[in-house]
Short mmCIF file of N, CA and C in Angstrom, two decimals:
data_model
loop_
_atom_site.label_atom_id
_atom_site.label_comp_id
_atom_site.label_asym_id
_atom_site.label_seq_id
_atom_site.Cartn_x
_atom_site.Cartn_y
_atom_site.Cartn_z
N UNK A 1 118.62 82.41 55.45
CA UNK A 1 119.06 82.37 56.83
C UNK A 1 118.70 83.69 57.50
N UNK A 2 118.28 83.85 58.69
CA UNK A 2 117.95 84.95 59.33
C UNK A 2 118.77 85.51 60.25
N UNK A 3 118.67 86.20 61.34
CA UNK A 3 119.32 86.56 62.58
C UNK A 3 119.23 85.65 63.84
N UNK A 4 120.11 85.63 64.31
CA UNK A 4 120.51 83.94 65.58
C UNK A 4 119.71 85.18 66.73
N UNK A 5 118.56 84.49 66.98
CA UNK A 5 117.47 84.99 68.14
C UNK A 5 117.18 83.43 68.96
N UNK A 6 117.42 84.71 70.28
CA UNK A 6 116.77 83.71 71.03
C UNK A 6 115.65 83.98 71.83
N UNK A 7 114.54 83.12 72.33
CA UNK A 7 113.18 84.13 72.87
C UNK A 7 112.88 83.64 74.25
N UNK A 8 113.08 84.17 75.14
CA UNK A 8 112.86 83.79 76.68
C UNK A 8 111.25 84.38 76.75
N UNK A 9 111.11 83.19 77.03
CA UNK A 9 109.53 83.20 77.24
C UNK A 9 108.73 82.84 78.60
N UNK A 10 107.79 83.77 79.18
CA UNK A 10 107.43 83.92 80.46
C UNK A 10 106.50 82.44 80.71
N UNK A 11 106.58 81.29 81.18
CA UNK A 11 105.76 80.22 81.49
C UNK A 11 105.00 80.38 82.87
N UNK A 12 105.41 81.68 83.91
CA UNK A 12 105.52 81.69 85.26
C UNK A 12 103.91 81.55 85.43
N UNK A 13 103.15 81.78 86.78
CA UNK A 13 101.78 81.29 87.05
C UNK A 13 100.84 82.42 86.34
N UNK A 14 101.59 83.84 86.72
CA UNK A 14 100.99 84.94 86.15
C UNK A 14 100.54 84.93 84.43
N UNK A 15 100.81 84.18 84.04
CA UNK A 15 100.55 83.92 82.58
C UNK A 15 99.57 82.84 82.38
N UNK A 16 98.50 83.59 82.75
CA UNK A 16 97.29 82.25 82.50
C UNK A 16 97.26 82.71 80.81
N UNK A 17 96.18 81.56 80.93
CA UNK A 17 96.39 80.64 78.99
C UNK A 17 95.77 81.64 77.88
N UNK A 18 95.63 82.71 78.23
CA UNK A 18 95.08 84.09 77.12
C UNK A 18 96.53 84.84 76.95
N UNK A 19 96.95 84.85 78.19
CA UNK A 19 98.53 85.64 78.05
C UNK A 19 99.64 84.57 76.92
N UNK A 20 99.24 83.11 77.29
CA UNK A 20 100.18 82.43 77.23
C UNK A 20 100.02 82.42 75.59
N UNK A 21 98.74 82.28 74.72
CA UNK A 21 98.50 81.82 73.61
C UNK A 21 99.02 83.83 72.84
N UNK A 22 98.55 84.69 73.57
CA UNK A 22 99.04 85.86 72.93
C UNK A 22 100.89 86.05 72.92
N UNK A 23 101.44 85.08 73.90
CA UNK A 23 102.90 85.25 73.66
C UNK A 23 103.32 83.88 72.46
N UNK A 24 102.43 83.04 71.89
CA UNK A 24 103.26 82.08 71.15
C UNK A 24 102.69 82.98 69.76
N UNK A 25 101.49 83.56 69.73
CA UNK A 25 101.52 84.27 68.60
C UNK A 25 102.31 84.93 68.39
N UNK A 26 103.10 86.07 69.25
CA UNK A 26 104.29 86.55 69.07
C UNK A 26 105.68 85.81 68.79
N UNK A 27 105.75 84.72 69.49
CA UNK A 27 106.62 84.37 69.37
C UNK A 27 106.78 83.69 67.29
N UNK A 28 105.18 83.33 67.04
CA UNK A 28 105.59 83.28 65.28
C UNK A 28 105.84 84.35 64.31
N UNK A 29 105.49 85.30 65.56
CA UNK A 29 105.99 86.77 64.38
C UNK A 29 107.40 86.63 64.50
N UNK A 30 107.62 86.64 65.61
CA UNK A 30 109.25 87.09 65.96
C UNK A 30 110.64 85.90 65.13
N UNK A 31 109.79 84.97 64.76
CA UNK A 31 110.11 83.81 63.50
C UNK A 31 110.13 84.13 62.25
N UNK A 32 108.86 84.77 61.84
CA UNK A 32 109.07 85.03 60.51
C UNK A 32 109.59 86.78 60.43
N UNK A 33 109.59 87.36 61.32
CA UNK A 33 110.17 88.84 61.12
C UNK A 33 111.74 88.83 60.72
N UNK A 34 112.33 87.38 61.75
CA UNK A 34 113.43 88.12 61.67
C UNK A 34 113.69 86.87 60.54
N UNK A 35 112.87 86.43 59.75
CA UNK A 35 113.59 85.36 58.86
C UNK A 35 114.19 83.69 59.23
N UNK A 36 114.22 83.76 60.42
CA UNK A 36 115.01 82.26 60.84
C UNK A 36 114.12 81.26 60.38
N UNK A 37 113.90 80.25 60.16
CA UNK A 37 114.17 78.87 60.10
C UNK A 37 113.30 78.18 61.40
N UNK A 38 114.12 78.60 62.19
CA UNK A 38 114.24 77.99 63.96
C UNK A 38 114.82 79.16 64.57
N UNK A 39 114.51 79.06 65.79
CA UNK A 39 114.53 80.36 66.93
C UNK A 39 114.86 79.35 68.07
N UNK A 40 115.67 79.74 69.34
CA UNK A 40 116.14 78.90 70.05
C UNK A 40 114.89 79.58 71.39
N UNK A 41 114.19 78.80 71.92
CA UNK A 41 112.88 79.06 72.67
C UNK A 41 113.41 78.55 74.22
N UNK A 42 113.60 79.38 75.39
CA UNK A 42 113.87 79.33 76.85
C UNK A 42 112.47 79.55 77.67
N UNK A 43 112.29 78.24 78.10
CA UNK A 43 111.04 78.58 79.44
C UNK A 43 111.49 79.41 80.51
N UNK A 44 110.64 80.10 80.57
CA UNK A 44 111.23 80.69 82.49
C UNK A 44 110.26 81.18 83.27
N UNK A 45 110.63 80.61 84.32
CA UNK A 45 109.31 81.37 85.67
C UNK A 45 110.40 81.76 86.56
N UNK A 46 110.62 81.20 87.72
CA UNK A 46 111.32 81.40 88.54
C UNK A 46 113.01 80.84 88.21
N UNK A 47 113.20 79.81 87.11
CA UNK A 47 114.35 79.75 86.63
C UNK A 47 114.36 79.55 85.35
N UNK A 48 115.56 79.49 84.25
CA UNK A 48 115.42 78.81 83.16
C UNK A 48 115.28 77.64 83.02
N UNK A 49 114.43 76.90 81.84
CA UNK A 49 114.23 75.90 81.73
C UNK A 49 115.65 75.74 80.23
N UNK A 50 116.03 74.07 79.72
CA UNK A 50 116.35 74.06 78.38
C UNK A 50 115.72 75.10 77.47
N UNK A 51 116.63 75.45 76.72
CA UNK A 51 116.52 75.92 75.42
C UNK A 51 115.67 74.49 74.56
N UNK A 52 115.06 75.31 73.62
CA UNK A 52 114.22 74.26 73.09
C UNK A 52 114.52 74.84 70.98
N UNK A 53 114.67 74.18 70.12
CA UNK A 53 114.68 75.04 68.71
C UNK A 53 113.12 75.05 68.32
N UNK A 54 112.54 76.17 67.94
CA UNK A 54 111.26 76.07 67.71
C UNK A 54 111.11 76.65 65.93
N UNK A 55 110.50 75.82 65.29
CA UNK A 55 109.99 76.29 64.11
C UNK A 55 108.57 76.86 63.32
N UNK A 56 108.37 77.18 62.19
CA UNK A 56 107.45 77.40 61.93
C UNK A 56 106.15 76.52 61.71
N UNK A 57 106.64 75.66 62.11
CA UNK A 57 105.64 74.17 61.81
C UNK A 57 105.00 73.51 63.10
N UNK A 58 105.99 74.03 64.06
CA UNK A 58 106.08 73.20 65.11
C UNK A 58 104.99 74.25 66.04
N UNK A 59 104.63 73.13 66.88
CA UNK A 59 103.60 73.57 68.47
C UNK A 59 104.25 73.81 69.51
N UNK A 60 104.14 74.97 69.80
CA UNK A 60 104.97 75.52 70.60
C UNK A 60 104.82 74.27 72.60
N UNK A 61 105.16 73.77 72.95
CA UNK A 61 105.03 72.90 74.58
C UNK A 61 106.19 73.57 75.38
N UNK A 62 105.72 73.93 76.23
CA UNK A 62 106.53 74.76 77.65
C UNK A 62 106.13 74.13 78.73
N UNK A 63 107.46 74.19 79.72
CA UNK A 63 107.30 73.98 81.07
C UNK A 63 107.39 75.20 81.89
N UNK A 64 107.01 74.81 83.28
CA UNK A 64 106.83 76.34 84.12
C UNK A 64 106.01 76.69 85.13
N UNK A 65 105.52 77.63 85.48
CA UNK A 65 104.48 77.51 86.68
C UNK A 65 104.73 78.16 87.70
N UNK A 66 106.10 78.52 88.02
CA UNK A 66 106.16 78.88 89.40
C UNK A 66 106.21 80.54 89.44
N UNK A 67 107.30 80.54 90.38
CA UNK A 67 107.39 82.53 90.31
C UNK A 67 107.89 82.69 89.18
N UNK A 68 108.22 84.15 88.96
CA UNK A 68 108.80 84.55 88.44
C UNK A 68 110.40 85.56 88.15
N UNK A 69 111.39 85.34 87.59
CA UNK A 69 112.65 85.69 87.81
C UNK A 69 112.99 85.55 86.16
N UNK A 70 112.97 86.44 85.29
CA UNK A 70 113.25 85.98 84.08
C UNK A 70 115.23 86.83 83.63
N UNK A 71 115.26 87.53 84.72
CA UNK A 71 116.90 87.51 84.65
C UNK A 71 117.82 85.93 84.25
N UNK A 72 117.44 85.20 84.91
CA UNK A 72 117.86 83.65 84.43
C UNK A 72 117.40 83.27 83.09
N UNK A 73 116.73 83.82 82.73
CA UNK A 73 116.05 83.46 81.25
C UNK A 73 117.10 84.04 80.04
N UNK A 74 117.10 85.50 80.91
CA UNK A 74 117.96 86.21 79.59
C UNK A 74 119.85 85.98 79.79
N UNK A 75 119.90 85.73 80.93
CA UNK A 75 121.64 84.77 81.12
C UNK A 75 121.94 83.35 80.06
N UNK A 76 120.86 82.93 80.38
CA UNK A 76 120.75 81.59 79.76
C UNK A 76 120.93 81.81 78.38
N UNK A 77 120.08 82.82 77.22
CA UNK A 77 120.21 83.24 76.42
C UNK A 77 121.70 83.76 75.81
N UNK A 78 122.26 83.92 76.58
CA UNK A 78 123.47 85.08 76.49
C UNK A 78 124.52 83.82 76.37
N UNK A 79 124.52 82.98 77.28
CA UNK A 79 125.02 81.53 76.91
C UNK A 79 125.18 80.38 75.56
N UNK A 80 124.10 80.50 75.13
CA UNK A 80 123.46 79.87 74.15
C UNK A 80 124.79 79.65 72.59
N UNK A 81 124.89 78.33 72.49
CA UNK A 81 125.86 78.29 71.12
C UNK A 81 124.96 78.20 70.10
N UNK A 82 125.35 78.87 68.92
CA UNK A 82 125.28 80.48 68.74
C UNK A 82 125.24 81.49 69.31
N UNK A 83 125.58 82.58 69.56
CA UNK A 83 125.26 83.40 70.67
C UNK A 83 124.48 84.30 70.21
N UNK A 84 123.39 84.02 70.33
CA UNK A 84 121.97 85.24 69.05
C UNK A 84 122.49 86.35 69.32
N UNK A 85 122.33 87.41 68.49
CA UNK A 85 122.34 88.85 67.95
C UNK A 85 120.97 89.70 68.74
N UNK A 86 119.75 88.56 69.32
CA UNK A 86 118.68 88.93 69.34
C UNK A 86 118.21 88.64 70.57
N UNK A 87 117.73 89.36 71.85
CA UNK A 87 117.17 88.12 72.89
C UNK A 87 115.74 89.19 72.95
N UNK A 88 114.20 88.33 72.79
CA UNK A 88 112.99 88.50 72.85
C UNK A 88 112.53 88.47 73.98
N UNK A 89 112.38 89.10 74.66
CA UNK A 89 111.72 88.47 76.13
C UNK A 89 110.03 88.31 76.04
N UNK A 90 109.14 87.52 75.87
CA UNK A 90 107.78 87.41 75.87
C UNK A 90 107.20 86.94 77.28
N UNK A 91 106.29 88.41 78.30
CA UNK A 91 106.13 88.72 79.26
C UNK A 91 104.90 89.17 79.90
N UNK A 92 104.64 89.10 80.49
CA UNK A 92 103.50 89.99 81.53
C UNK A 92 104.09 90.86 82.07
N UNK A 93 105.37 90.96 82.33
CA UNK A 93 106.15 92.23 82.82
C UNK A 93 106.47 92.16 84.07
N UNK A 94 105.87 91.09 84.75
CA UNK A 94 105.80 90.97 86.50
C UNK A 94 106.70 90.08 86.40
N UNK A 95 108.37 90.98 86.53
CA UNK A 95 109.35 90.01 87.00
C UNK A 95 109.87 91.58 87.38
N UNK A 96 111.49 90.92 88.12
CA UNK A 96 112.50 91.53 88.24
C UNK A 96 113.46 91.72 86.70
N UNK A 97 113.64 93.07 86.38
CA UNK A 97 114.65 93.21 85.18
C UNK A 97 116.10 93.71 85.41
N UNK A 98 117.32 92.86 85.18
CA UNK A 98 118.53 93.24 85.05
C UNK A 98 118.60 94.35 85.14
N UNK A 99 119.97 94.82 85.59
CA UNK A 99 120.54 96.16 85.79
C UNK A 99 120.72 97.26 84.29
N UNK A 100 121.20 96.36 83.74
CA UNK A 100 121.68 96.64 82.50
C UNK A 100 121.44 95.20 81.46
N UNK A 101 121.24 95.58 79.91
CA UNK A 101 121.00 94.45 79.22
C UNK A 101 122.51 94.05 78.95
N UNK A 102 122.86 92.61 78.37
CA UNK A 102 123.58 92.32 78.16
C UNK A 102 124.50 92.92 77.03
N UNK A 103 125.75 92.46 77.06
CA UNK A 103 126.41 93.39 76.46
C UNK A 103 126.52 92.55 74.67
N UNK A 104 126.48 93.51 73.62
CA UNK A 104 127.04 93.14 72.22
C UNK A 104 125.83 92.13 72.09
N UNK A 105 124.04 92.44 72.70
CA UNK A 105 123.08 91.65 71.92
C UNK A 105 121.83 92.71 72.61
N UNK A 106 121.13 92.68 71.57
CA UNK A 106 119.72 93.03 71.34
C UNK A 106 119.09 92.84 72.48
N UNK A 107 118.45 93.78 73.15
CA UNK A 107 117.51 92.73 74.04
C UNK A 107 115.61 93.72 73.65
N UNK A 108 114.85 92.45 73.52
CA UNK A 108 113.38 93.66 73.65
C UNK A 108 112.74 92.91 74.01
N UNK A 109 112.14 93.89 75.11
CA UNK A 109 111.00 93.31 76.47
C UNK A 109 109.11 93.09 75.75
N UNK A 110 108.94 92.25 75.38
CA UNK A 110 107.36 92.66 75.06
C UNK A 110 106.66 91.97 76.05
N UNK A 111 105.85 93.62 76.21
CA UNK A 111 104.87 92.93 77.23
C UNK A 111 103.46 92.67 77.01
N UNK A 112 103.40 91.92 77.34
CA UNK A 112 101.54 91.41 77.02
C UNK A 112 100.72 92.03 77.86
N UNK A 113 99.46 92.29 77.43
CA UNK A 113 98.76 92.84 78.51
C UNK A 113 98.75 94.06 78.85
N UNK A 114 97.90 95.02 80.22
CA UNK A 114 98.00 96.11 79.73
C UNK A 114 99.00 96.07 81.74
N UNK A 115 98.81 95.46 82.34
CA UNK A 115 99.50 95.54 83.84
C UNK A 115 100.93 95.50 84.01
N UNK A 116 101.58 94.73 83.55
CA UNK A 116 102.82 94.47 83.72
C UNK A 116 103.48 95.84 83.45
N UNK A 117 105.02 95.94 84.15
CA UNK A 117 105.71 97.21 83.97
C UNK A 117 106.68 97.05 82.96
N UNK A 118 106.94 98.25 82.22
CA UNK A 118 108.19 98.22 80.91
C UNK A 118 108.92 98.39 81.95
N UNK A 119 110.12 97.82 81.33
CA UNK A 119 111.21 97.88 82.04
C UNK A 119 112.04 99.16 81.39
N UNK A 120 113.14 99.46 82.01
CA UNK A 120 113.51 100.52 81.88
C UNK A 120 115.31 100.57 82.20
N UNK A 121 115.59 99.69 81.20
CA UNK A 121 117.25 99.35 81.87
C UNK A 121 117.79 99.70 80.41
N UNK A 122 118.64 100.11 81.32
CA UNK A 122 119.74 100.27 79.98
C UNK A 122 120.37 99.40 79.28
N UNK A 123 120.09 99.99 77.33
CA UNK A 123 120.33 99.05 76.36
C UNK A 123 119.67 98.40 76.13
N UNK A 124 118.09 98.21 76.92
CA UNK A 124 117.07 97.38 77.03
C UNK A 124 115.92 97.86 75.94
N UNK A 125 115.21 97.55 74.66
CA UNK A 125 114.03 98.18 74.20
C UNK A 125 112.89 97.26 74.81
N UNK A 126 111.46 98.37 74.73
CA UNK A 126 110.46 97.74 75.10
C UNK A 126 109.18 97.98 74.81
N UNK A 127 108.23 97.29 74.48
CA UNK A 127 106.91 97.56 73.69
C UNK A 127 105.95 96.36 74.67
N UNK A 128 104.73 97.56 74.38
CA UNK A 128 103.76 97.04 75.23
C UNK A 128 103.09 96.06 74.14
N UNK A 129 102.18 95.00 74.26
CA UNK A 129 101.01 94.22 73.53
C UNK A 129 99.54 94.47 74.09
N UNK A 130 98.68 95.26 73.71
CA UNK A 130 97.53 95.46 74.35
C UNK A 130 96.64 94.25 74.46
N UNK A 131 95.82 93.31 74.75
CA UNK A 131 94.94 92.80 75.20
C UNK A 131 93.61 92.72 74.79
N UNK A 132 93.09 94.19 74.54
CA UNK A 132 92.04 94.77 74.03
C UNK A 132 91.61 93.98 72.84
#
């Protein structure tokens, strides 16, 4: 059994399909790093979509498209029964970021690409993904 993660994942327009395929590769690290099984997987552009359980077997299918607002992504997360230990954000970075991360859970921003901005909130970690 691993750590209860959950991974809000950027579907918004800014994520054309090089961004999109470099965030599901992450998203199988972030599966087998932390050990789980299943990882509870949130679309978000401009809102959250369902939580989805995603495994190591499975093909990752997202909905999405529009702007972007991934604050709703990581609420939604924070919601979630289980309440993960872990919230992933997989990004281009071109959103708005919370004031502060949520309280009594993990939060880390990865950003894809070399444009998008780290965020810089408190309680928040964050690592870039180069492109190159």
């Amino acid at each position: 059994m691993g750590v209860p993660v959950a991974v809000v994942f950027d579907t918004s327009a800014s994520m054309h399909q090089r961004l999109l395929d470099a965030a599901a590769a992450e998203l199988r690290g972030v599966l087998k790093a932390t050990r789980s099984r299943t990882i509870s997987v949130i679309a978000c552009d401009a809102g959250a979509h369902t939580a989805r359980a995603f495994g190591q077997s499975e093909t990752i299918r997202l909905t999405g498209g529009g702007g972007t607002d991934l604050r709703d992504g990581i609420v939604a997360a924070t919601e979630l029964s289980p309440k993960p230990n872990l919230i992933v954000v997989l990004t281009d970075g071109e959103t708005p970021w919370p004031e502060r991360a949520p309280e009594c859970i993990s939060v880390v921003a990865v950003i894809i690409g070399d444009k998008g901005i780290l965020p810089t909130v408190p309680g928040m970690s964050a690592l870039r993904v180069s492109m190159s």
